[in-house]
PDB file of C-alpha atoms in Angstrom:
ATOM      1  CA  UNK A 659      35.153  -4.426 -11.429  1.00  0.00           C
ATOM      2  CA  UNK A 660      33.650  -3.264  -8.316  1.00  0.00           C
ATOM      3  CA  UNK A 661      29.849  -3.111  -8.398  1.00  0.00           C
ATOM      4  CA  UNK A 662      28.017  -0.373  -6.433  1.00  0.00           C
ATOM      5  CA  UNK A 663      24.335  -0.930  -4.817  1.00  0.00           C
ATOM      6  CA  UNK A 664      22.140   2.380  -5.196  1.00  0.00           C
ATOM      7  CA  UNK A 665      19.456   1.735  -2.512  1.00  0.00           C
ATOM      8  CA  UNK A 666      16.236   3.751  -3.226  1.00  0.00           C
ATOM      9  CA  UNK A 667      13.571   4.666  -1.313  1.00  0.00           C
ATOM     10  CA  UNK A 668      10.534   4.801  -3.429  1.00  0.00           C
ATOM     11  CA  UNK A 669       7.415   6.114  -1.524  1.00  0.00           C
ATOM     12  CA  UNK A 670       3.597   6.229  -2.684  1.00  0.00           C
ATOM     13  CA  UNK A 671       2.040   8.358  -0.428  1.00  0.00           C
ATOM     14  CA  UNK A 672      -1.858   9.745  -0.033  1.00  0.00           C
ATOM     15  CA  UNK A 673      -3.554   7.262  -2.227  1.00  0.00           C
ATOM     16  CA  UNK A 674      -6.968   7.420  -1.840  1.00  0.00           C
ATOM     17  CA  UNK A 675      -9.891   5.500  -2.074  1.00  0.00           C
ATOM     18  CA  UNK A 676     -12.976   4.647  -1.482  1.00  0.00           C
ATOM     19  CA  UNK A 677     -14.469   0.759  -0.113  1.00  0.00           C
ATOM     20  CA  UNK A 678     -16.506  -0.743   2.360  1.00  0.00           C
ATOM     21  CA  UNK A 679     -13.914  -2.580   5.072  1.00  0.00           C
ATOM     22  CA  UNK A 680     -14.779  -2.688   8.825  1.00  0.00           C
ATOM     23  CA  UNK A 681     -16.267  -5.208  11.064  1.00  0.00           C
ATOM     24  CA  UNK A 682     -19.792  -3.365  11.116  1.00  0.00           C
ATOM     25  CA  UNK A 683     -21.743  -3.835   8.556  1.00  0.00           C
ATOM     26  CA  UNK A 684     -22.948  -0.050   8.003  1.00  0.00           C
ATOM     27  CA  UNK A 685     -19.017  -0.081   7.156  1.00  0.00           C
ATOM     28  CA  UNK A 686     -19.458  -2.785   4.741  1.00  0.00           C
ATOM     29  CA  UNK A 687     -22.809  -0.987   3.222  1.00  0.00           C
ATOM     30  CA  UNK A 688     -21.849   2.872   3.053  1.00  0.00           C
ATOM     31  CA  UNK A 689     -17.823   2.432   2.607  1.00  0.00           C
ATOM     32  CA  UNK A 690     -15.516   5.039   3.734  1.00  0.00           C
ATOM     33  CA  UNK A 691     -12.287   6.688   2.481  1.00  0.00           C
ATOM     34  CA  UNK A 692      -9.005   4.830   3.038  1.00  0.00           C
ATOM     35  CA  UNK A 693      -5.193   6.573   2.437  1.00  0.00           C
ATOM     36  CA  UNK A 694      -2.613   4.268   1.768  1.00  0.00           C
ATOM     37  CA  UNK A 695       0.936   5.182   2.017  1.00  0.00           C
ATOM     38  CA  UNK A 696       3.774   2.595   0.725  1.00  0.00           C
ATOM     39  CA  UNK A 697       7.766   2.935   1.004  1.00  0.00           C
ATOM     40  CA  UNK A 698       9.667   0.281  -0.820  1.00  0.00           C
ATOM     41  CA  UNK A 699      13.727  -0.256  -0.614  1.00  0.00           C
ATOM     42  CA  UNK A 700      14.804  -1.567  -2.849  1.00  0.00           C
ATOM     43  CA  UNK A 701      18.054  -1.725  -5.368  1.00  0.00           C
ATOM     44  CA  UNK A 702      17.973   1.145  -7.991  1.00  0.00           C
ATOM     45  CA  UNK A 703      21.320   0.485  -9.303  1.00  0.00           C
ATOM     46  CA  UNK A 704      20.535  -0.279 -12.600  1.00  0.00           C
ATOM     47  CA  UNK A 705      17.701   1.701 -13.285  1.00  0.00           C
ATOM     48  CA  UNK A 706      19.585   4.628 -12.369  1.00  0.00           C
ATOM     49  CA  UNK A 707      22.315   3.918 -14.906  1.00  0.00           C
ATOM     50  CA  UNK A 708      19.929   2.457 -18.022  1.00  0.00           C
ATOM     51  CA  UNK A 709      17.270   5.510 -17.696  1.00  0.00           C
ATOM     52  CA  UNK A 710      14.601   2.876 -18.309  1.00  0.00           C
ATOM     53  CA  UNK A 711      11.708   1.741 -17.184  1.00  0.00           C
ATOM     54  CA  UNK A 712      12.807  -2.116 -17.749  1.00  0.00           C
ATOM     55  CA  UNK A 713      15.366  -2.131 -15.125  1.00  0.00           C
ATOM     56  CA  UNK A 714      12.877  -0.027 -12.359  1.00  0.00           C
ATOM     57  CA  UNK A 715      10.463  -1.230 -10.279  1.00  0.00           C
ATOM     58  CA  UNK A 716       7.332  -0.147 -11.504  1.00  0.00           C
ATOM     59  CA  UNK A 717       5.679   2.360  -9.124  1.00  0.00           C
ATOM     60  CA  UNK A 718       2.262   2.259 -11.499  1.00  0.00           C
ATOM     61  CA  UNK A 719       1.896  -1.492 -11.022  1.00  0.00           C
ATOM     62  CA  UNK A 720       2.763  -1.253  -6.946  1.00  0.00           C
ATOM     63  CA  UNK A 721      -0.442   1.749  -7.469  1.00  0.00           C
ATOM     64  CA  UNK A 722      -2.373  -1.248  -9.819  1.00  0.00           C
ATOM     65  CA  UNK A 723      -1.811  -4.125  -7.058  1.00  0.00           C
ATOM     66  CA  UNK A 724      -2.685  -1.732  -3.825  1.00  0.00           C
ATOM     67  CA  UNK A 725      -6.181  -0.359  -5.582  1.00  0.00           C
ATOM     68  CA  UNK A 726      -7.186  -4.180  -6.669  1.00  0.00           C
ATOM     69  CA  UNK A 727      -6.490  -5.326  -3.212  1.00  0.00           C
ATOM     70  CA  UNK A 728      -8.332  -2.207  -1.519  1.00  0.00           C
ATOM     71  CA  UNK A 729     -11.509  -3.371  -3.663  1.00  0.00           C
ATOM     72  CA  UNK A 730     -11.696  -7.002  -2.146  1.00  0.00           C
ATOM     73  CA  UNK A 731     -13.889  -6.190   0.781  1.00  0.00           C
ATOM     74  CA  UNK A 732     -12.027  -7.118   4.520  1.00  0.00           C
ATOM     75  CA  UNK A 733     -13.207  -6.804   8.067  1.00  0.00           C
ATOM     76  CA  UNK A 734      -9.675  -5.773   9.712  1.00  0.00           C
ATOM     77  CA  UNK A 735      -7.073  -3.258   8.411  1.00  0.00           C
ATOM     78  CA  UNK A 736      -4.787  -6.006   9.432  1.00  0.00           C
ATOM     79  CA  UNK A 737      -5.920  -8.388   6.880  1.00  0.00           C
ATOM     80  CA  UNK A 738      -6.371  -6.002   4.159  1.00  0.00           C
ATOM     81  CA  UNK A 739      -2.638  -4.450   5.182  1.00  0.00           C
ATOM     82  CA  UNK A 740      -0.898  -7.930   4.757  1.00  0.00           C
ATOM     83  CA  UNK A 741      -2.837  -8.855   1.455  1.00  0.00           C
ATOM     84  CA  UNK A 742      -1.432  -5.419  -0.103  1.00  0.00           C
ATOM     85  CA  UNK A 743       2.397  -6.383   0.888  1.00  0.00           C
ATOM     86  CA  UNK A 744       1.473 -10.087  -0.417  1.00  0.00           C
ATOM     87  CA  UNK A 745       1.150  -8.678  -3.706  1.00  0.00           C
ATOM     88  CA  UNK A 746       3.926  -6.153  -4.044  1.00  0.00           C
ATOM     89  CA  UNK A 747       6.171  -8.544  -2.626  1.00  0.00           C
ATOM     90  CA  UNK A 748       4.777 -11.443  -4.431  1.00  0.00           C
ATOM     91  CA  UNK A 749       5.161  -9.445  -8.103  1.00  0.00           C
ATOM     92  CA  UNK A 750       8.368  -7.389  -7.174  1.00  0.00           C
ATOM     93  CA  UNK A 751      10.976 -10.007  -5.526  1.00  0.00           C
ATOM     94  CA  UNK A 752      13.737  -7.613  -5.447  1.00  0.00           C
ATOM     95  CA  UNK A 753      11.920  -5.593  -2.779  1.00  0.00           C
ATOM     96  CA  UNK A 754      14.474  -4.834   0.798  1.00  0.00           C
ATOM     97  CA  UNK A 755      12.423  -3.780   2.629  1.00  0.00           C
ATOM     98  CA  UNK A 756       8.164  -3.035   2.315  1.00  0.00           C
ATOM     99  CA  UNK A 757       6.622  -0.478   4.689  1.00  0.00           C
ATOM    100  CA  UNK A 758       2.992  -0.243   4.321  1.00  0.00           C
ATOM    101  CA  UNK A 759       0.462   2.187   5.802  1.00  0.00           C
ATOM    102  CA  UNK A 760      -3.499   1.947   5.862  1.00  0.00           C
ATOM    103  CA  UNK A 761      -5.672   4.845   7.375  1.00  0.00           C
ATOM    104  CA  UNK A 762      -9.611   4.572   7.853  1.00  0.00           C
ATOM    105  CA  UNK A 763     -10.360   8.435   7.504  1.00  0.00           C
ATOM    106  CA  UNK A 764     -13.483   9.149   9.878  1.00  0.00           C
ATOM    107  CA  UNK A 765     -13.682   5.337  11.554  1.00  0.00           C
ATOM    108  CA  UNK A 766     -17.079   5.512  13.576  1.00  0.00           C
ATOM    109  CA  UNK A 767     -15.970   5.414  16.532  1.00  0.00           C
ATOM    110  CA  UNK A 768     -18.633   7.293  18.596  1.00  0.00           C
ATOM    111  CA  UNK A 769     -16.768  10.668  18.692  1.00  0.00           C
ATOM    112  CA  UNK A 770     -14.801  12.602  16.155  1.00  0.00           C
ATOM    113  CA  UNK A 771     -11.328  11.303  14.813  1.00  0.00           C
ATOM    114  CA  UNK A 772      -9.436  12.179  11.445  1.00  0.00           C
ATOM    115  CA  UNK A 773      -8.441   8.492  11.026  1.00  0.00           C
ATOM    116  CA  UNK A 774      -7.570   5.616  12.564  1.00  0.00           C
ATOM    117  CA  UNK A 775      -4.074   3.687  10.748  1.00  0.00           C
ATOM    118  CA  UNK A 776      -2.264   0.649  10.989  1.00  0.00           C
ATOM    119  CA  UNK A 777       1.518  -0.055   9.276  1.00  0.00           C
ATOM    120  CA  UNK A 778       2.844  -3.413   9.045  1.00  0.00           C
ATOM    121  CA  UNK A 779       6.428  -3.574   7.478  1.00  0.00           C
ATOM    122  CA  UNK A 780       8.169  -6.748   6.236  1.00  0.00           C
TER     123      UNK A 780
END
């Protein structure tokens, strides 16, 4: 019997919160708001089929991970970016493909600017 692979696309997008990252330390002392945006790929085959939560990869936990990483204090997006795709890939080992996307809303950067984002994808 022939076995077909359902690949999903399963995207978190907008979370928000607030920390204290940056390299300066009024960053590290008044915080700012961050938006994180994930996309995972990754097999939905069964979880499609079953209707259960069991065979899916668990979108709430991927949420869990992201927001306990986001409260551990870094100096560079970069760091805090791979740290976040440590996790999910590190709990979820069925992942394809892990896209994820880290935006400083109102970085000081000496003029005005909505945000300032880096995406690292693995």
């Amino acid at each position: 019997m022939e076995t077909n692979n359902t690949i999903g696309l399963i995207e978190l997008e907008e979370m928000e919160f607030y920390a204290y990252h940056g390299c300066y330390e009024q960053e590290q002392v008044v915080g700012n708001r961050f938006l994180v945006n994930i996309a995972i790929q990754t097999d939905c085959s069964v979880a499609a089929d079953s209707d259960s939560i069991n065979d899916a990869l668990n979108y709430v936990t991927v949420y869990q991970l992201t927001k306990e990483q986001i409260m551990q204090n870094s100096h560079l997006l970069e760091h805090l970016t791979k740290r976040i795709i440590n996790s999910i890939k590190s709990s979820f080992p069925q992942i394809i493909s892990l896209k994820v996307k880290v935006s400083k809303m109102n970085p000081p950067m000496g003029g005005q600017m909505k945000c300032v984002s880096l995406t690292m994808e693995e």
